[in-house]
Tab-separated table of C-alpha atoms in Angstrom:
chain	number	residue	atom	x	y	z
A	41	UNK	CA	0.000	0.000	0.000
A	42	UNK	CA	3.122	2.522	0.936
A	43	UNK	CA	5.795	0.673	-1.083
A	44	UNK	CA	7.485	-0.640	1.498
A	45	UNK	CA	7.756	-2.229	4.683
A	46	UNK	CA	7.873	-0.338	7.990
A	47	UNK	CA	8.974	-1.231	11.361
A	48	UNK	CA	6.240	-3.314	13.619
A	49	UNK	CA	5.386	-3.714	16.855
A	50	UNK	CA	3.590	-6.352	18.140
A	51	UNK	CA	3.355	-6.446	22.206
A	52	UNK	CA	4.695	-9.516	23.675
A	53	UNK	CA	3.780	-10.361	27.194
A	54	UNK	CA	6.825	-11.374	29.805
A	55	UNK	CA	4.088	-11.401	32.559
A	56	UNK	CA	6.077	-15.122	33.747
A	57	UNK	CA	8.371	-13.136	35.344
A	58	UNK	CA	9.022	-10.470	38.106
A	59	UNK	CA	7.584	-7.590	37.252
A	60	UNK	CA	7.882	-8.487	33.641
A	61	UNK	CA	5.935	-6.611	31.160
A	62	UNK	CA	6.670	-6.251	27.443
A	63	UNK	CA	8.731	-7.432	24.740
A	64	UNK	CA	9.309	-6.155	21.051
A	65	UNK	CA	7.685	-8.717	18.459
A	66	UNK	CA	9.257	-7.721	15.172
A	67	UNK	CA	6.813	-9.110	12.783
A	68	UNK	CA	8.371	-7.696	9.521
A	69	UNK	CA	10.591	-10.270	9.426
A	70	UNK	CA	12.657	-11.168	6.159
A	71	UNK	CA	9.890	-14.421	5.292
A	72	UNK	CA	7.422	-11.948	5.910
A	73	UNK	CA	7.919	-10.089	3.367
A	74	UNK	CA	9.028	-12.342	0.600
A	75	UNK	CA	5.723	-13.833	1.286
A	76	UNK	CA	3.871	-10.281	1.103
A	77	UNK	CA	5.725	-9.742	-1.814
A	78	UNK	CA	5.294	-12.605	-3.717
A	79	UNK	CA	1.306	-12.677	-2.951
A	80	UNK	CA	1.054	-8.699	-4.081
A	81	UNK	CA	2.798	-9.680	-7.791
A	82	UNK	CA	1.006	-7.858	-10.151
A	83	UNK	CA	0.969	-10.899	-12.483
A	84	UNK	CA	2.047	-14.021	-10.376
A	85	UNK	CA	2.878	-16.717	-11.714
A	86	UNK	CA	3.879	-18.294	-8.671
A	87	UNK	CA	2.626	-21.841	-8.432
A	88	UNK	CA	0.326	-21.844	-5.186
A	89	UNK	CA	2.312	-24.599	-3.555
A	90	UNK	CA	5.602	-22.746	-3.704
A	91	UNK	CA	3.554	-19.481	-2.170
A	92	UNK	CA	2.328	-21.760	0.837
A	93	UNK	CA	5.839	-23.011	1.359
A	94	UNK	CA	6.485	-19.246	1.567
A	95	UNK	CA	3.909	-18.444	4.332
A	96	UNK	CA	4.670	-21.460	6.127
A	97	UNK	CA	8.329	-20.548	6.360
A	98	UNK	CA	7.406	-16.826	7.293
A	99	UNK	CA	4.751	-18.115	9.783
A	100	UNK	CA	7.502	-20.373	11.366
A	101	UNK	CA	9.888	-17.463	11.387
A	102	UNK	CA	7.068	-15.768	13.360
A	103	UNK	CA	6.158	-17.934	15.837
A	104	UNK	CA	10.086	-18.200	16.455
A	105	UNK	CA	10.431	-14.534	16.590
A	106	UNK	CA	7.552	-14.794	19.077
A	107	UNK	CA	9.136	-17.223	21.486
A	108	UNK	CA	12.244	-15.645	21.658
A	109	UNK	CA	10.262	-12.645	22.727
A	110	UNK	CA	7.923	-13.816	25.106
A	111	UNK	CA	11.045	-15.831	26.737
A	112	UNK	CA	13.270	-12.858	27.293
A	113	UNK	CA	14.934	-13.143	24.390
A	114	UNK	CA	14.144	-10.509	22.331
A	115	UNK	CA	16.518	-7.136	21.495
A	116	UNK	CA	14.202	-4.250	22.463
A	117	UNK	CA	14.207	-3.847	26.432
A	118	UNK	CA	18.021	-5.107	26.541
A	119	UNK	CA	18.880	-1.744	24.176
A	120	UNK	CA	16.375	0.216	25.925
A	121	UNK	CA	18.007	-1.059	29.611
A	122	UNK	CA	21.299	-0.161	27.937
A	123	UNK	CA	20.516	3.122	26.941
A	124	UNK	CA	18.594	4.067	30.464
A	125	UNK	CA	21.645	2.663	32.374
A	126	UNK	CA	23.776	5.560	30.343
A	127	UNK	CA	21.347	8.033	30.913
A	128	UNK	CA	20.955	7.416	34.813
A	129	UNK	CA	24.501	7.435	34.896
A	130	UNK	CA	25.283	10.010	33.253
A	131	UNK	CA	27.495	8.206	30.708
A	132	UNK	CA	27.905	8.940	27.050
A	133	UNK	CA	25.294	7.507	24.570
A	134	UNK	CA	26.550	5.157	22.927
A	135	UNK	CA	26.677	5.526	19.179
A	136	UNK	CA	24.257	2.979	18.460
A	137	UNK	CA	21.511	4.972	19.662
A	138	UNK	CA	22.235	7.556	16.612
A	139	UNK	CA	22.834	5.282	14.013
A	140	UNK	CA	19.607	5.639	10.856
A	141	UNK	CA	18.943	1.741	11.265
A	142	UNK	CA	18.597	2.294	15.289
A	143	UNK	CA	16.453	4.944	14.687
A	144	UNK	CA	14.414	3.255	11.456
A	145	UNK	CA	14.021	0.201	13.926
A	146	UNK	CA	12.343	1.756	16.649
A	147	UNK	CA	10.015	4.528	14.378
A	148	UNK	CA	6.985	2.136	15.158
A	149	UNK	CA	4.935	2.932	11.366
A	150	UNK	CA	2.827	-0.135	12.613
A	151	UNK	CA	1.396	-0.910	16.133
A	152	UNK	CA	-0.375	-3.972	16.664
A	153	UNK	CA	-1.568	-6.185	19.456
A	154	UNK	CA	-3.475	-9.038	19.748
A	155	UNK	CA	-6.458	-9.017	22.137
A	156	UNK	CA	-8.137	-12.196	22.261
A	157	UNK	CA	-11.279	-12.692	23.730
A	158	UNK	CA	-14.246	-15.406	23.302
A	159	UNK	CA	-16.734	-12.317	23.004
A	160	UNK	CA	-17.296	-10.432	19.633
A	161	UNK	CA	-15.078	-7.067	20.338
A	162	UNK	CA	-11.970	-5.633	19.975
A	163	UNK	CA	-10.039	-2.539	21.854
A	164	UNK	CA	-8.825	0.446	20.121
A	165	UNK	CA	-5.382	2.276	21.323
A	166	UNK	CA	-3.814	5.146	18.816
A	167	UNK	CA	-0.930	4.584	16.454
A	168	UNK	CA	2.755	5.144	17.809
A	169	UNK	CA	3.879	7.495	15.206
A	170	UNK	CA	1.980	10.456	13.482
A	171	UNK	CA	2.415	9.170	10.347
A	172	UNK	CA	1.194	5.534	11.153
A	173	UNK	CA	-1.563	2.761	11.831
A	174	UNK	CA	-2.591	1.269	15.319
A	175	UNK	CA	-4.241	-2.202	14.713
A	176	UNK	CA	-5.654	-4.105	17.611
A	177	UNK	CA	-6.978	-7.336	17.112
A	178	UNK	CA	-8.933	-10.301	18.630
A	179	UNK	CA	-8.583	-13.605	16.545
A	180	UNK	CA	-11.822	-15.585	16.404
A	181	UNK	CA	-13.061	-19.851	15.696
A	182	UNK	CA	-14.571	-18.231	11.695
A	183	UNK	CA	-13.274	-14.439	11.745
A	184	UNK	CA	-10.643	-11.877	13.372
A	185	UNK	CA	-12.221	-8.913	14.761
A	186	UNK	CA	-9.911	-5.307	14.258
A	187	UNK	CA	-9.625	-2.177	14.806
A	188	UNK	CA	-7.587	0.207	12.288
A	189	UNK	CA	-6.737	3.861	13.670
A	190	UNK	CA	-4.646	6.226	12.494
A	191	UNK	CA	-4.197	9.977	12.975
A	192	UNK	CA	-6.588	12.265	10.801
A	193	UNK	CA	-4.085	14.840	10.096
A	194	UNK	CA	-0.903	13.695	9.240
A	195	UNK	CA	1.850	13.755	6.733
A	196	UNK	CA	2.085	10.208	6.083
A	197	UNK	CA	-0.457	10.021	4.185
A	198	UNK	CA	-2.620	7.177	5.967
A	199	UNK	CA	-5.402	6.062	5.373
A	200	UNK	CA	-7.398	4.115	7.516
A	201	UNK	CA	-9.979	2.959	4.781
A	202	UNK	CA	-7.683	1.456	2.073
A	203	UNK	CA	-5.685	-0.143	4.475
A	204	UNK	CA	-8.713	-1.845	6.095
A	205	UNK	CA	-9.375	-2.931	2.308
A	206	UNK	CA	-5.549	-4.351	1.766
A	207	UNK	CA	-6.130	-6.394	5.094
A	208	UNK	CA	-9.323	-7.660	4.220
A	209	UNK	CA	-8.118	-8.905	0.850
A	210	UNK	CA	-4.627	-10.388	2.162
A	211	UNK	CA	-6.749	-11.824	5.010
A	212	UNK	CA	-9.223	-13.250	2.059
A	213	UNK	CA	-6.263	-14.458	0.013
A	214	UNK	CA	-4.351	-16.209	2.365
A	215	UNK	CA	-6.960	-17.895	3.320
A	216	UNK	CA	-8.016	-19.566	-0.132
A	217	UNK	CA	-4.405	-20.323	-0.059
A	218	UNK	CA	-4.630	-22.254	2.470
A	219	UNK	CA	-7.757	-24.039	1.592
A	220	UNK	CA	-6.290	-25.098	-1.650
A	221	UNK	CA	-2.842	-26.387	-0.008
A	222	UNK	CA	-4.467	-28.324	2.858
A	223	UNK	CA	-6.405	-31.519	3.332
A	224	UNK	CA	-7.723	-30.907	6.937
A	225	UNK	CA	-8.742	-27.375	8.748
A	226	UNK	CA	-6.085	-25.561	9.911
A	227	UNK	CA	-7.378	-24.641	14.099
A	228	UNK	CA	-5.722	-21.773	16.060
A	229	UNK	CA	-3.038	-22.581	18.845
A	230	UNK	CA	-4.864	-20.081	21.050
């Protein structure tokens, strides 16, 4: 929809331990988008089979990315801890901090966060940057309930309407992908 891929967040929990509360999930990961970009082709002629292989591999990726995360082994609070540790010290930044990828990384352009819930809703929280989308979301048995938000003045140009569309049809295509590559129903881990 923009051309390219932004950084994501995706809230992990680290609730399992002492006064744990959040980890990074980078969902924009590598398989991710060779998947996305394979399935948005203008004229594919990617045989369906080797685009499920793709979102299989990007789905394992994923749920890797995810565990590492939610097991306290993710990168985000360690660099924050690092960089509050030189602030509260008084110490010099290090250069990291400054560095355009360091800075890319953590310029949130998508904030999402699952919400699941056995009941038909779904919260709402603001994106992270001015020029971005918020996108909470509560996974269903048949459907996935979200919420899109973005800020109505903005730079960006965002626009809460097409990308509801782009979700809807990725959500739609993915889907008959996976009908035609599987046997049995695929059933949520939740």
């Amino acid at each position: 929809m923009h051309g390219k891929c932004g950084a994501t967040y995706e809230s992990g929990s680290l609730r399992r331990y002492h006064l744990g509360r959040t980890e990074t999930i980078r969902s924009c990961t590598l398989e991710a988008q060779i998947f996305a970009r394979t399935m948005s082709e203008e004229h594919n002629e990617t045989a369906n089979n080797t685009k499920y292989d793709l979102f299989l591999n990007a789905m394992k990726a994923h749920r890797q990315y995810t565990n590492d995360a939610i097991n306290a082994k993710g990168i985000d609070r360690h660099l924050l801890g690092l960089r509050l540790i030189a602030m509260e010290n008084n110490l010099p930044k290090p250069a990291l901090f400054d560095h355009i990828s360091y800075k890319r990384a953590m310029r949130y352009t998508l904030s999402t966060s699952q919400v699941a819930a056995k009941h038909d809703c779904v919260m709402i929280f603001g994106p992270a940057v001015d020029d971005g989308y918020g996108c909470c979301y509560n996974p269903r048995r048949d459907s996935i309930n979200y919420m899109i938000t973005a800020f109505k003045i903005n730079n960006g140009g965002t626009d809460v309407k097409e990308f509801s569309n782009h979700l809807d049809r990725s959500l739609t295509d993915i889907r008959k992908l996976i009908e035609l590559n599987t046997t049995k129903t695929m059933k949520s881990k939740l």
